[in-house]
Amino acid sequence: MNRILIIEDERDIAELIGFNLQRAGFEIIKSYDGLEGTELALRERPDLILLDLMLPGRDGYAVFRELRRDVRTANTPVIMLTARAQTDDRIQGLEAGADDYLTKPFSPKELVLRVQAVLKRFDTTPGMVDFTHGPFRFDKNALKFYLDSEPTELTSTEFKLLLFLSERSGKVQDRNDLLRSVWGYSDATHSRTLDTHMKRLRQKLGTHGAWVETVRGVGYCVINTDT
Ligand code: CA
């Protein structure tokens, strides 16, 4: 059973989310405070964290940075929640490396679908351990990535995205296919999400970022070693 930590100070919302997730078969841990929530995350190591941005004690961005710095939670998927619908908030959250983002008010059904989609993204297939392409090596079980044999930190979304493209190298992947395969859904509003993650991913790849080509108006492609 997957355990989900909800860090949300608005108790009504925390209750509603918790109720719906429990009904969908998840185990729930709750915190109403940023500091306590961080400690809970490090101690309990949940499978996924729902993180509100406006929190007492420590705001959501600070909580997020702390979680990413600590090895115990560096790869834990995080879905950010916020009351503010401003685009810059959304972009800031995604650029910080959040795996997904929900703007309040959201329907409990939508939330459950997103949680399931993010967790599915993190599922590894037993027996399939390593995949290598050019300077990239993916350890699928440990979700570890190596660039020129050097361990390199990728968020799980970046990992999944680059792996998906690398396993299909030489073939252009359509934006909608990428969104569906990596995020579990696709619609116009998430188009920006894809580009934001791709930008961050390329920065982390440094000079090897050139392995990922943008095909304008279509999508992305990881180049083939044979060509
Ligand atoms: Ca709040």
Coordinates of C-alpha atoms and ligand atoms in Angstrom, one line a residue:
M1 CA 0.0 0.0 0.0
N2 CA 1.4 3.4 -0.9
R3 CA 1.7 6.0 1.9
I4 CA 1.1 9.6 1.2
L5 CA 2.1 12.6 3.3
I6 CA -0.2 15.6 3.1
I7 CA 1.4 18.9 4.2
E8 CA -1.5 21.3 4.3
D9 CA -2.5 23.8 7.0
E10 CA -6.1 24.2 5.8
R11 CA -7.6 21.4 7.8
D12 CA -10.8 21.1 5.8
I13 CA -8.8 20.6 2.6
A14 CA -6.4 18.2 4.3
E15 CA -9.4 16.2 5.6
L16 CA -11.1 16.1 2.2
I17 CA -7.9 15.0 0.4
G18 CA -7.1 12.4 3.1
F19 CA -10.6 11.0 2.9
N20 CA -10.6 10.6 -0.8
L21 CA -7.1 9.1 -1.0
Q22 CA -8.0 6.6 1.8
R23 CA -11.0 5.6 -0.1
A24 CA -8.8 5.1 -3.2
G25 CA -6.7 2.7 -1.1
F26 CA -3.8 4.9 0.1
E27 CA -2.4 5.2 3.6
I28 CA -2.3 8.8 4.8
I29 CA 0.0 10.8 7.1
K30 CA -0.9 14.5 7.7
S31 CA 0.8 17.6 8.9
Y32 CA -0.5 21.1 9.2
D33 CA 2.8 22.8 9.5
G34 CA 5.9 23.2 7.2
L35 CA 8.5 22.4 9.8
E36 CA 6.7 19.4 11.3
G37 CA 5.9 18.2 7.7
T38 CA 9.5 18.2 6.7
E39 CA 10.5 16.2 9.8
L40 CA 7.7 13.7 9.1
A41 CA 8.8 13.3 5.5
L42 CA 12.4 12.6 6.5
R43 CA 11.3 10.2 9.3
E44 CA 8.4 8.4 7.6
R45 CA 9.7 8.4 4.0
P46 CA 6.3 8.4 2.3
D47 CA 5.9 7.2 -1.3
L48 CA 4.5 10.6 -2.3
I49 CA 4.1 14.1 -0.8
L50 CA 1.3 16.5 -1.4
L51 CA 2.7 19.9 -0.5
D52 CA 0.8 23.1 0.1
L53 CA 2.8 26.3 -0.7
M54 CA 1.4 28.7 1.9
L55 CA 2.3 27.1 5.2
P56 CA 3.0 28.2 8.7
G57 CA 6.4 27.3 10.2
R58 CA 8.1 27.0 6.8
D59 CA 6.7 27.8 3.4
G60 CA 6.2 25.1 0.8
Y61 CA 9.2 26.1 -1.4
A62 CA 11.5 25.9 1.6
V63 CA 10.1 22.6 2.6
F64 CA 10.6 21.4 -1.0
R65 CA 14.2 22.5 -1.2
E66 CA 14.9 20.8 2.2
L67 CA 13.4 17.5 1.0
R68 CA 15.4 17.6 -2.3
R69 CA 18.6 18.2 -0.4
D70 CA 18.2 15.2 1.9
V71 CA 19.0 11.7 0.4
R72 CA 16.0 10.2 2.2
T73 CA 13.6 12.3 0.2
A74 CA 15.6 13.5 -2.8
N75 CA 13.7 11.3 -5.1
T76 CA 10.3 11.3 -3.5
P77 CA 7.6 12.5 -5.9
V78 CA 6.1 15.8 -4.8
I79 CA 2.8 17.3 -6.0
M80 CA 2.5 21.0 -5.1
L81 CA -0.8 22.5 -4.1
T82 CA -1.6 26.2 -4.1
A83 CA -4.5 28.5 -3.8
R84 CA -2.9 31.0 -6.1
A85 CA -3.5 30.5 -9.8
Q86 CA -0.8 32.9 -11.0
T87 CA 1.3 31.5 -13.7
D88 CA 4.6 32.6 -12.2
D89 CA 3.8 30.5 -9.1
R90 CA 3.1 27.5 -11.2
I91 CA 6.3 27.9 -13.2
Q92 CA 8.3 28.5 -10.1
G93 CA 7.0 25.2 -8.7
L94 CA 7.8 23.3 -11.8
E95 CA 11.2 24.9 -12.2
A96 CA 12.0 23.9 -8.6
G97 CA 11.5 20.4 -9.9
A98 CA 8.0 19.5 -8.5
D99 CA 6.6 16.5 -10.3
D100 CA 3.2 17.9 -10.7
Y101 CA 1.1 20.9 -9.6
L102 CA -2.5 21.4 -8.7
T103 CA -4.3 24.8 -8.3
K104 CA -7.1 25.0 -5.7
P105 CA -9.9 24.5 -6.0
F106 CA -9.4 21.1 -7.5
S107 CA -11.8 18.1 -7.5
P108 CA -10.9 15.2 -5.2
K109 CA -11.2 13.0 -8.3
E110 CA -8.7 15.0 -10.2
L111 CA -6.3 14.8 -7.2
V112 CA -6.6 11.0 -6.9
L113 CA -5.9 10.7 -10.7
R114 CA -2.8 12.8 -10.5
V115 CA -1.5 10.9 -7.5
Q116 CA -2.0 7.6 -9.3
A117 CA -0.4 9.0 -12.5
V118 CA 2.7 10.2 -10.6
L119 CA 3.1 7.0 -8.7
K120 CA 2.7 5.0 -11.9
R121 CA 5.5 7.0 -13.4
F122 CA 7.8 5.9 -10.5
D123 CA 6.9 2.2 -10.8
T124 CA 9.9 0.2 -12.0
T125 CA 9.7 -3.0 -13.8
P126 CA 11.5 -5.8 -12.0
G127 CA 14.2 -7.6 -14.1
M128 CA 14.9 -4.5 -16.2
V129 CA 17.9 -3.0 -14.5
D130 CA 20.1 -1.0 -16.7
F131 CA 19.7 0.9 -19.9
T132 CA 22.6 2.6 -21.6
H133 CA 22.5 5.1 -24.5
G134 CA 25.5 7.2 -25.5
P135 CA 26.8 9.0 -22.3
F136 CA 23.6 8.1 -20.4
R137 CA 23.2 5.2 -18.1
F138 CA 19.9 4.5 -16.3
D139 CA 19.7 2.2 -13.3
K140 CA 16.0 1.5 -13.5
N141 CA 15.6 -0.2 -10.1
A142 CA 17.4 2.4 -8.0
L143 CA 16.2 5.3 -10.3
K144 CA 19.8 6.4 -10.5
F145 CA 21.3 8.2 -13.5
Y146 CA 24.9 8.3 -14.6
L147 CA 26.3 10.9 -17.1
D148 CA 29.7 9.7 -18.5
S149 CA 29.8 7.3 -15.6
E150 CA 29.3 10.1 -13.1
P151 CA 26.3 9.8 -10.8
T152 CA 24.1 12.8 -11.7
E153 CA 21.0 13.9 -9.8
L154 CA 17.8 13.9 -11.9
T155 CA 14.3 14.3 -10.5
S156 CA 12.2 11.2 -11.2
T157 CA 10.3 13.1 -13.8
E158 CA 13.5 14.1 -15.6
F159 CA 14.7 10.5 -15.3
K160 CA 11.6 9.1 -16.8
L161 CA 11.5 11.6 -19.6
L162 CA 15.1 11.1 -20.7
L163 CA 14.7 7.3 -20.4
F164 CA 11.6 7.3 -22.5
L165 CA 13.3 9.3 -25.2
S166 CA 16.6 7.3 -25.0
E167 CA 14.8 4.0 -25.4
R168 CA 13.3 5.4 -28.6
S169 CA 16.4 7.2 -29.9
G170 CA 16.4 8.4 -33.4
K171 CA 12.6 8.6 -33.4
V172 CA 10.8 11.9 -32.8
Q173 CA 8.4 11.7 -29.8
D174 CA 5.3 13.7 -30.2
R175 CA 4.6 16.2 -27.3
N176 CA 1.2 14.5 -26.5
D177 CA 2.8 11.1 -26.4
L178 CA 5.5 12.3 -24.0
L179 CA 2.9 13.9 -21.7
R180 CA 0.8 10.8 -21.8
S181 CA 3.7 8.4 -21.2
V182 CA 5.6 10.4 -18.6
W183 CA 2.8 12.4 -16.8
G184 CA -0.1 10.0 -17.5
Y185 CA -2.3 12.5 -19.2
S186 CA -2.1 15.2 -21.8
D187 CA -3.8 18.4 -22.4
A188 CA -2.8 21.9 -23.6
T189 CA -2.3 23.3 -20.2
H190 CA 0.5 20.8 -19.5
S191 CA 2.4 21.6 -22.7
R192 CA 4.4 24.2 -20.7
T193 CA 5.2 21.6 -18.0
L194 CA 7.0 19.5 -20.6
D195 CA 9.2 22.4 -21.9
T196 CA 10.0 23.5 -18.3
H197 CA 11.2 20.0 -17.3
M198 CA 13.1 19.6 -20.6
K199 CA 14.9 22.9 -20.0
R200 CA 16.0 21.8 -16.5
L201 CA 17.0 18.4 -17.8
R202 CA 19.2 19.9 -20.5
Q203 CA 20.9 22.2 -18.0
K204 CA 21.8 19.2 -15.9
L205 CA 23.2 17.3 -19.0
G206 CA 25.5 20.2 -19.8
T207 CA 27.3 19.7 -23.1
H208 CA 25.5 16.4 -23.5
G209 CA 22.2 18.3 -23.6
A210 CA 22.8 18.3 -27.4
W211 CA 21.8 14.7 -27.4
V212 CA 18.2 15.9 -26.9
E213 CA 16.9 17.7 -30.0
T214 CA 13.8 19.9 -30.1
V215 CA 11.7 19.2 -33.2
R216 CA 9.8 22.4 -33.5
G217 CA 6.0 22.0 -33.5
V218 CA 6.3 18.2 -33.0
G219 CA 8.2 17.2 -29.9
Y220 CA 11.6 15.9 -28.8
C221 CA 14.1 13.4 -30.0
V222 CA 17.2 11.8 -28.5
I223 CA 19.7 11.3 -31.2
N224 CA 20.8 7.9 -32.3
T225 CA 24.4 6.7 -31.7
D226 CA 24.5 4.9 -35.1
T227 CA 23.9 8.1 -37.1
Ligands
CA1 CA -2.1 27.0 3.1

